[in-house]
């Protein structure tokens, strides 16, 4: 079927619309959204299999040939990210059944989540730079609603800031695309890449590259553009926070990865140098903030920023080790950040506080929760058999290969800070005197843990079977290293 | 004090139909002349807003018993429907088709599936505009 690669976009879109008809029937909404997200996940897995066998899939929307119409392109990288997105969305939605509350569910909550998935999957799949802007907006508008839905004071305050920052960065995105269009005269990403290669990236295109870095850096929260993130991600309830933390910033990182490997790879001495320095500063500042706070939400939020820095550093190295490490770490980080936010949501629901000094001995009452948290922390820090290890190892070896020993050491050292920041939470809240906490019967912890454990199992599997996964990662990296493959697939040359 | 809006209300009753006809004209002219679903939809909601100004929310709701949120959903369904329709013919998404048909009154006319997409846009625009205005108008 030629339309296979559109399925992860069109299924959630259709579902979102159908859910609007059942606005007040919560049970039907839950069923429909869970079934459709499972369908999306299955479709994306079939898509990965198809790309594995037949190479990059492209679809010219409306049958218009490549540079003239919108082309959707699914290479291994975007298919892997689409599959991860669908998995995380499915788990977050199942988690929402037992935690989000009727007040939100009655106001199009599930519909908006589907729209968010449309935006994220679309941004990963598109092969047209303006279409990418449109999918960014679909994603951001849904995230505005998800941030503000419920209408508590903190949500209202933070959504004003969040919207202000994102409207500004979207305007900058349009301006940048305008500049790029005036220089190269096309919007199709493969065609842009070809034309930039023809003129060998003069200075104006390097300026545009930096403008793109500012735009995507604002979306993806790299230093010094991450100022909006800690407040905005603090406000919404846990499943929304998991979706935000796992998906939204990663779309920014994916866009940096795409533009810096497909468009602006001719003058790497300048652009990728900036990228490496900013990435290292992001890692350092994120590490400082992660160990500074006593608030578990804040700690996990700053861990997002560290991870963004690590991935961007891998991209900046521009060698096969660095890039495959970045791809590996990107998928790992999406899964594990969703796990952590959902776990933090459960802990806060049980104890009623996000300050980890206020309780102790949780493991006596909630052993499964405790050990899940422990495994998630080890996976995040990158303890060998688990999922964070291979990605970080490859990124560090990419750094050493590029002759940047200091950067690679900073990346390796950041693991210690990550481990310390969250192990401190584990030691203080799960160990210690069990009198410091008690069983909270109002919270269905068993049901809430099901999607979380499913995600942890996937994360462990991802780490243990990294040999097998690596086959897919190599295919993804190959396209990033050799833009000609991408161009050939899109323009049929 | 009770105000008398007789002139405004009488003028509205005639003008609304002219605006609606103009909206319809703009909507159907979209393929060959400036216009289309977006302006057509905005003009239609402009006509309804004029009704809201001349009368009150309750009266307008009574004469136009439309759930505008469902209208958005139906509009989106039209637009996505034209897209998904291409699955049946195994052609790339949103591939449109057209043909010439001889209709009873209009004679030889070209019919294009893009119009179905445009109807979706039209319904969405009317639905979204009216939802915004009514929601702001009703809440204190």
XYZ file of C-alpha atoms in Angstrom:
633
model
C 0.000 0.000 0.000
C 1.515 3.339 -1.026
C -0.144 5.253 1.768
C 1.472 3.217 4.553
C 3.688 5.990 5.847
C 0.785 8.388 6.309
C -1.036 5.982 8.648
C 0.710 7.126 11.865
C -0.502 10.658 11.043
C -3.962 10.006 9.663
C -5.125 7.477 12.302
C -4.725 9.887 15.254
C -6.168 12.738 13.172
C -9.294 10.778 12.307
C -9.580 9.599 15.917
C -9.291 13.155 17.241
C -12.228 14.195 15.060
C -14.335 11.155 15.973
C -13.674 11.818 19.679
C -15.142 15.308 19.268
C -18.525 13.678 18.646
C -18.364 11.838 21.974
C -17.340 14.829 24.069
C -19.271 13.846 27.211
C -19.024 10.046 26.986
C -15.794 9.394 28.813
C -15.778 5.584 28.631
C -16.238 5.537 24.853
C -13.498 8.154 24.516
C -11.067 6.029 26.507
C -11.740 2.923 24.432
C -11.494 4.683 21.085
C -8.276 6.507 21.954
C -6.563 3.392 23.338
C -7.547 1.272 20.329
C -6.508 3.889 17.790
C -3.157 4.482 19.460
C -2.510 0.730 19.416
C -3.340 0.852 15.716
C -0.904 3.720 15.245
C 1.805 1.768 17.039
C 1.226 -1.335 14.903
C 1.230 0.747 11.706
C 4.523 2.375 12.677
C 6.102 -1.013 13.435
C 4.995 -2.310 10.034
C 6.501 0.850 8.556
C 9.861 0.158 10.250
C 9.813 -3.370 8.849
C 8.990 -2.059 5.375
C 11.842 0.482 5.468
C 14.179 -2.230 6.738
C 13.413 -4.296 3.634
C 12.779 -1.737 0.886
C 14.732 1.363 1.937
C 13.412 4.923 2.405
C 9.683 5.338 1.813
C 8.407 8.507 0.170
C 4.904 9.664 -0.639
C 4.098 12.557 -2.941
C 0.883 13.987 -1.538
C -1.722 14.599 -4.199
C 0.401 12.780 -6.831
C 2.405 15.933 -7.570
C 6.031 15.046 -8.410
C 8.732 15.648 -5.837
C 9.999 19.211 -5.587
C 6.603 20.718 -6.508
C 4.235 19.077 -4.064
C 4.577 18.137 -0.435
C 6.580 14.972 -0.023
C 6.417 12.861 3.104
C 9.620 10.953 3.749
C 10.049 8.107 6.182
C 13.600 7.006 6.634
C 14.663 4.723 9.479
C 15.298 7.635 11.857
C 11.852 9.143 11.515
C 10.144 5.743 11.564
C 11.916 4.808 14.804
C 10.894 8.117 16.361
C 7.302 7.735 15.138
C 7.105 4.255 16.676
C 8.537 5.521 19.974
C 6.091 8.428 19.978
C 3.130 6.118 19.425
C 4.268 3.791 22.218
C 4.703 6.642 24.698
C 1.366 8.175 23.734
C -0.387 4.822 24.236
C 1.147 4.362 27.693
C 0.416 7.949 28.756
C -3.189 7.645 27.646
C -3.667 4.386 29.585
C -2.076 6.103 32.590
C -4.489 9.016 32.169
C -7.517 6.708 32.552
C -6.817 6.358 36.272
C -5.279 9.708 37.065
C -6.427 12.630 34.976
C -9.935 13.096 36.402
C -13.407 13.625 34.929
C -13.130 17.418 34.826
C -10.399 17.296 32.204
C -11.721 14.237 30.362
C -14.983 16.062 29.712
C -13.212 18.877 27.906
C -11.731 17.166 24.858
C -8.643 15.870 26.702
C -8.241 12.695 24.626
C -9.013 14.534 21.412
C -6.238 17.043 22.093
C -3.757 14.264 22.883
C -4.503 12.732 19.483
C -3.878 16.104 17.839
C -0.568 16.331 19.690
C 0.435 12.949 18.267
C -0.588 14.111 14.775
C 1.746 17.077 15.157
C 4.687 15.095 16.506
C 4.405 12.216 14.017
C 3.916 14.693 11.190
C 6.979 16.734 12.152
C 9.049 13.535 12.200
C 7.753 12.366 8.815
C 7.563 15.460 6.656
C 10.015 16.199 3.863
C 9.022 19.811 3.342
C 10.347 22.606 5.524
C 7.156 24.677 5.579
C 5.049 21.601 6.189
C 7.315 20.968 9.160
C 6.381 24.434 10.452
C 2.692 23.562 10.097
C 3.122 20.307 12.015
C 5.082 22.202 14.673
C 2.088 24.489 15.075
C -0.342 21.558 15.266
C 1.821 20.120 18.023
C 2.271 23.442 19.853
C -1.408 24.440 19.751
C -2.346 21.089 21.263
C 0.361 21.513 23.873
C -1.032 24.955 24.783
C -4.416 23.385 25.439
C -2.934 20.430 27.346
C -0.922 22.850 29.472
C -3.876 25.033 30.380
C -6.707 22.451 30.530
C -7.982 22.232 34.107
C -7.415 25.934 34.691
C -5.502 25.963 37.980
C -3.600 29.121 38.872
C -0.105 27.767 38.182
C -1.212 26.375 34.804
C -2.645 29.730 33.748
C 0.511 31.566 34.749
C 2.914 29.160 33.068
C 0.884 28.810 29.880
C 1.120 32.574 29.305
C 4.914 32.355 29.389
C 4.973 29.176 27.319
C 2.706 30.581 24.617
C 4.656 33.848 24.500
C 7.972 32.052 23.981
C 6.581 29.674 21.391
C 4.742 32.341 19.404
C 8.008 34.269 19.214
C 9.989 31.239 18.103
C 7.319 30.286 15.550
C 7.476 33.779 14.062
C 11.236 33.401 13.860
C 10.750 30.022 12.159
C 8.577 31.627 9.457
C 11.108 34.429 8.953
C 13.950 31.923 8.679
C 12.069 29.791 6.169
C 11.397 33.025 4.257
C 15.135 33.799 4.161
C 15.960 30.269 3.077
C 13.307 30.376 0.350
C 14.636 33.668 -0.977
C 18.102 32.135 -1.272
C 17.391 28.645 -2.624
C 13.905 29.097 -4.094
C 12.450 25.791 -2.944
C 10.844 24.292 0.144
C 11.330 20.580 -0.453
C 14.069 19.486 1.946
C 15.882 17.199 -0.489
C 15.778 19.895 -3.166
C 17.034 22.529 -0.685
C 19.939 20.256 0.203
C 20.800 19.791 -3.463
C 20.720 23.519 -4.177
C 22.832 24.356 -1.129
C 25.384 21.797 -2.291
C 25.427 23.506 -5.716
C 26.369 26.903 -4.269
C 28.570 25.353 -1.548
C 26.943 27.180 1.396
C 27.976 30.844 1.174
C 27.966 33.017 4.301
C 24.270 33.908 4.079
C 23.368 30.233 4.366
C 25.538 29.901 7.464
C 23.568 32.797 8.947
C 20.358 30.936 8.124
C 21.841 27.813 9.734
C 22.392 29.750 12.963
C 18.856 31.165 12.758
C 17.518 27.618 12.451
C 19.611 26.686 15.470
C 17.975 29.512 17.451
C 14.473 28.426 16.344
C 14.933 24.733 17.052
C 17.001 25.506 20.138
C 14.020 27.419 21.539
C 11.741 24.458 20.839
C 14.260 21.908 22.058
C 15.612 23.858 25.052
C 19.370 24.110 24.564
C 21.524 26.677 26.373
C 20.809 29.668 26.512
C 17.268 29.169 25.205
C 15.950 26.750 27.833
C 14.756 29.390 30.328
C 11.056 28.742 29.645
C 11.139 24.977 30.148
C 11.469 24.407 33.923
C 8.425 26.534 34.729
C 6.238 25.349 31.865
C 6.842 21.647 32.473
C 6.231 22.035 36.196
C 2.589 23.038 35.781
C 0.591 20.244 34.030
C -0.473 16.869 35.541
C 1.782 13.806 35.237
C 0.650 12.156 31.959
C 0.752 15.497 30.139
C 4.145 16.184 31.643
C 5.330 12.796 30.384
C 4.125 13.573 26.860
C 5.794 16.994 26.943
C 9.040 15.765 28.441
C 9.301 12.801 26.122
C 8.114 14.272 22.832
C 8.114 18.057 22.463
C 11.758 18.903 23.072
C 12.826 15.860 21.058
C 11.076 17.253 17.983
C 13.357 20.278 18.256
C 16.388 18.003 18.551
C 15.236 15.928 15.566
C 14.901 19.126 13.514
C 18.430 20.212 14.431
C 19.632 16.743 13.472
C 17.807 16.864 10.139
C 18.799 20.375 9.097
C 22.408 20.093 10.254
C 23.014 16.800 8.473
C 20.923 17.408 5.361
C 21.336 21.153 4.663
C 24.252 22.742 6.451
C 27.074 20.217 6.375
C 29.470 22.220 4.173
C 30.872 24.649 6.751
C 30.992 22.427 9.830
C 33.975 24.279 11.286
C 31.667 27.139 12.218
C 28.132 25.783 12.724
C 28.970 22.478 14.345
C 31.555 24.132 16.591
C 28.822 26.409 17.960
C 26.573 23.390 18.346
C 29.208 21.497 20.348
C 29.920 24.420 22.680
C 26.225 25.093 23.320
C 25.614 21.376 23.906
C 28.367 21.181 26.509
C 27.115 24.309 28.280
C 23.605 22.788 28.268
C 24.948 19.618 29.869
C 26.931 21.510 32.499
C 24.140 23.894 33.511
C 21.556 21.110 33.463
C 23.798 19.020 35.743
C 24.249 21.885 38.183
C 20.504 22.508 38.327
C 19.658 18.801 38.631
C 21.665 18.433 41.818
C 20.604 21.821 43.193
C 16.888 21.087 43.670
C 15.107 19.072 46.338
C 11.953 18.854 44.236
C 11.600 15.611 42.252
C 9.713 17.204 39.369
C 12.400 19.853 38.966
C 15.145 17.207 39.105
C 13.580 15.213 36.266
C 12.930 18.394 34.275
C 16.602 19.386 34.464
C 17.507 15.839 33.455
C 15.657 16.519 30.182
C 17.971 19.466 29.604
C 21.078 17.346 30.289
C 19.881 14.719 27.817
C 19.201 17.362 25.153
C 22.783 18.558 25.596
C 24.148 15.024 25.252
C 22.194 14.315 22.059
C 23.077 17.661 20.484
C 26.732 17.026 21.291
C 26.467 13.736 19.374
C 25.007 15.598 16.392
C 27.754 18.222 16.528
C 30.473 15.581 16.160
C 29.213 14.722 12.637
C 30.960 11.331 12.531
C 29.204 7.987 12.356
C 29.844 7.157 16.031
C 28.507 10.491 17.255
C 25.413 10.413 15.059
C 24.475 6.797 15.723
C 25.003 7.489 19.415
C 22.704 10.500 19.149
C 19.991 8.416 17.440
C 20.378 5.620 19.988
C 20.274 8.036 22.913
C 17.331 9.989 21.458
C 15.045 6.945 21.378
C 16.254 5.773 24.802
C 15.732 9.178 26.334
C 12.195 9.560 24.991
C 11.162 6.281 26.616
C 12.963 6.746 29.909
C 11.826 10.353 30.429
C 8.216 9.272 29.977
C 8.814 6.512 32.562
C 10.341 8.941 35.055
C 7.588 11.542 34.757
C 4.891 8.891 35.150
C 6.679 7.477 38.213
C 7.102 10.943 39.688
C 3.373 11.446 39.091
C 2.601 8.287 41.108
C 4.944 9.274 43.954
C 3.428 12.757 44.190
C -0.086 11.310 44.073
C 0.713 8.942 46.968
C 2.580 11.377 49.183
C 0.988 14.657 48.187
C 4.323 16.432 47.975
C 7.094 16.799 45.436
C 9.767 17.525 48.043
C 11.601 14.256 48.601
C 12.744 15.200 52.124
C 9.156 15.085 53.370
C 8.791 11.302 53.197
C 10.839 8.127 53.612
C 10.532 4.364 53.539
C 8.151 4.192 50.583
C 9.629 0.869 49.480
C 8.096 -0.832 52.532
C 4.619 0.051 51.293
C 5.243 0.068 47.525
C 8.000 -2.430 46.655
C 7.195 -2.708 42.920
C 7.077 1.062 42.538
C 10.418 1.343 44.309
C 12.262 -1.204 42.191
C 10.767 0.154 38.968
C 12.061 3.567 39.921
C 15.468 2.066 40.732
C 15.758 0.331 37.334
C 14.575 3.483 35.548
C 17.266 5.551 37.273
C 19.989 3.028 36.413
C 18.811 2.965 32.784
C 18.797 6.766 32.652
C 22.328 7.031 34.014
C 23.556 4.396 31.567
C 24.595 1.413 33.708
C 25.879 -1.191 31.179
C 23.191 -3.712 30.343
C 20.505 -1.024 30.355
C 19.409 1.304 27.587
C 21.321 4.526 28.332
C 24.702 2.861 28.051
C 25.292 2.231 24.340
C 24.121 5.658 23.203
C 26.306 7.551 25.619
C 29.273 5.276 24.911
C 28.961 5.947 21.169
C 28.562 9.693 21.692
C 31.652 9.790 23.905
C 33.687 7.721 21.453
C 32.447 10.047 18.684
C 33.797 12.931 20.751
C 37.169 11.248 21.202
C 37.293 10.378 17.478
C 36.711 14.040 16.610
C 39.629 14.963 18.889
C 37.481 16.645 21.511
C 38.575 14.805 24.651
C 37.310 17.531 27.009
C 33.797 17.399 25.563
C 33.677 13.617 25.667
C 34.818 13.627 29.295
C 32.147 16.177 30.204
C 29.524 13.924 28.602
C 30.801 10.943 30.595
C 30.977 12.946 33.828
C 27.397 14.182 33.352
C 26.282 10.567 33.895
C 27.553 10.795 37.440
C 25.482 13.897 38.087
C 22.414 12.276 36.552
C 22.899 9.194 38.713
C 23.536 11.251 41.844
C 20.553 13.570 41.290
C 18.035 10.732 41.067
C 19.700 8.173 43.344
C 19.437 10.823 46.049
C 15.670 10.787 45.484
C 15.641 6.988 45.693
C 17.710 6.855 48.879
C 15.744 9.560 50.642
C 12.204 8.663 49.705
C 12.255 4.884 49.254
C 14.770 3.892 51.910
C 14.733 4.960 55.523
C 12.111 4.840 58.215
C 8.813 3.435 56.857
C 6.966 5.604 59.373
C 7.749 8.570 57.126
C 4.986 7.491 54.725
C 1.911 5.294 54.628
C -0.288 3.471 52.120
C -2.635 5.809 50.297
C -5.702 3.738 49.377
C -7.205 6.424 47.087
C -4.550 5.990 44.447
C -4.854 2.889 42.176
C -1.086 2.377 42.146
C -1.315 -1.125 40.645
C -3.230 0.075 37.594
C -1.061 3.165 37.194
C 2.052 0.996 37.216
C 0.959 -1.202 34.279
C 1.843 1.281 31.474
C 4.955 2.364 33.368
C 6.253 -1.192 33.721
C 5.466 -1.821 30.051
C 7.680 1.149 29.156
C 10.435 -0.011 31.523
C 10.367 -3.464 29.925
C 10.757 -1.847 26.499
C 13.636 0.272 27.815
C 15.408 -2.760 29.305
C 14.814 -4.724 26.113
C 16.200 -1.784 24.130
C 19.375 -1.909 26.192
C 19.839 -5.674 26.413
C 19.136 -6.286 22.720
C 21.157 -3.309 21.541
C 23.059 -5.613 19.197
C 19.843 -6.334 17.325
C 18.550 -2.737 17.517
C 21.886 -1.540 16.190
C 20.979 -2.851 12.718
C 18.179 -0.296 12.555
C 20.298 2.477 14.070
C 22.984 1.911 11.416
C 20.370 2.362 8.680
C 19.222 5.607 10.311
C 22.766 6.923 10.632
C 23.651 6.011 7.071
C 21.051 8.461 5.736
C 22.296 11.160 8.106
C 25.906 10.659 7.052
C 25.166 10.546 3.314
C 22.502 13.085 2.312
C 22.672 11.765 -1.276
C 20.667 8.702 -0.226
C 17.872 10.931 1.042
C 17.956 13.179 -2.030
C 17.955 10.221 -4.380
C 14.999 8.626 -2.641
C 12.927 11.823 -2.722
C 13.762 13.182 -6.161
C 13.932 9.762 -7.869
C 17.349 10.384 -9.371
C -34.950 52.189 29.755
C -36.095 50.060 26.889
C -34.332 50.798 23.608
C -36.035 50.370 20.285
C -33.932 48.600 17.657
C -36.590 48.498 14.951
C -34.463 50.053 12.192
C -31.419 47.921 12.997
C -33.452 44.718 13.181
C -35.355 45.353 9.949
C -32.192 46.280 8.078
C -30.489 43.172 9.459
C -33.248 40.907 8.203
C -32.628 42.002 4.620
C -28.850 42.470 4.780
C -28.155 39.053 6.318
C -29.504 37.269 3.252
C -27.417 39.417 0.922
C -24.295 38.658 2.948
C -25.103 34.941 2.967
C -25.574 34.938 -0.806
C -22.313 36.809 -1.255
C -20.578 34.269 0.997
C -21.961 31.424 -1.091
C -20.832 33.145 -4.283
C -17.321 33.708 -2.930
C -17.193 30.095 -1.752
C -18.116 28.554 -5.103
C -16.003 30.999 -7.136
C -12.880 29.919 -5.254
C -11.432 27.702 -7.965
C -11.348 30.310 -10.736
C -11.534 33.671 -8.939
C -10.312 35.027 -5.576
C -12.260 33.418 -2.757
C -12.731 29.956 -1.337
C -13.632 28.182 1.876
C -11.838 30.489 4.271
C -13.307 33.868 3.235
C -16.642 32.228 2.514
C -16.722 30.865 6.034
C -15.689 34.179 7.573
C -18.383 36.043 5.628
C -21.010 33.548 6.760
C -20.012 33.932 10.371
C -20.030 37.700 9.778
C -23.699 37.416 8.823
C -24.450 35.419 11.976
C -22.538 37.949 14.088
C -24.731 40.695 12.595
C -27.763 38.702 13.765
C -26.168 38.425 17.209
C -25.676 42.209 17.292
C -29.211 43.043 16.230
C -30.943 40.402 18.360
C -29.672 38.532 21.417
C -27.886 35.210 21.844
C -31.043 33.323 22.818
C -33.067 34.406 19.782
C -30.264 33.555 17.379
C -29.789 30.153 19.018
C -33.501 29.498 18.592
C -33.566 30.430 14.908
C -30.233 28.726 14.122
C -30.140 25.646 16.368
C -26.629 24.608 15.422
C -23.990 23.078 17.689
C -20.916 24.845 16.354
C -18.447 22.472 18.014
C -19.998 19.572 16.139
C -19.821 21.729 13.029
C -16.013 21.880 13.395
C -15.912 18.103 13.765
C -18.109 17.578 10.694
C -15.950 19.984 8.703
C -12.792 18.137 9.678
C -14.491 14.876 8.767
C -15.211 16.233 5.265
C -11.594 17.327 4.800
C -10.094 14.101 6.135
C -12.714 12.112 4.221
C -11.486 13.483 0.891
C -7.966 12.565 1.975
C -8.830 9.066 3.134
C -10.959 8.475 0.039
C -7.728 8.089 -1.917
C -7.018 4.915 0.093
C -9.877 3.237 -1.774
C -8.318 3.914 -5.170
C -4.754 3.151 -4.004
C -3.374 6.519 -5.081
C -1.277 8.893 -2.909
C -3.181 10.727 -0.216
C -5.240 13.770 -1.240
C -5.034 12.974 -4.954
C -8.036 14.831 -6.297
C -10.238 13.862 -9.222
C -12.498 15.939 -11.436
C -14.784 15.513 -14.409
C -17.346 17.317 -16.559
C -20.986 16.584 -15.925
C -24.137 17.864 -17.558
C -26.441 18.955 -14.773
C -30.187 19.629 -15.294
C -30.222 23.402 -14.734
C -26.581 24.467 -14.883
C -25.551 22.690 -18.062
C -22.000 21.473 -18.517
C -20.165 21.909 -15.191
C -16.820 20.698 -13.922
C -17.076 18.974 -10.557
C -13.913 18.600 -8.515
C -13.325 16.682 -5.277
C -11.372 19.710 -4.010
C -14.773 21.312 -3.405
C -15.505 18.648 -0.795
C -12.271 19.608 0.945
C -13.295 23.251 0.716
C -16.675 22.488 2.282
C -14.688 21.055 5.181
C -12.666 24.251 5.461
C -15.852 26.324 5.264
C -17.600 24.397 8.050
C -14.484 24.518 10.245
C -14.094 28.274 9.843
C -17.753 28.992 10.587
C -17.731 26.572 13.528
C -14.517 27.890 15.045
C -15.448 31.581 14.659
C -18.905 31.116 16.108
C -17.608 28.961 18.984
C -15.142 31.692 19.915
C -17.688 34.514 19.705
C -20.475 32.676 21.504
C -18.176 31.411 24.268
C -16.807 34.882 24.946
C -20.264 36.427 24.640
C -21.923 34.091 27.149
C -19.312 33.837 29.925
C -19.271 36.714 32.379
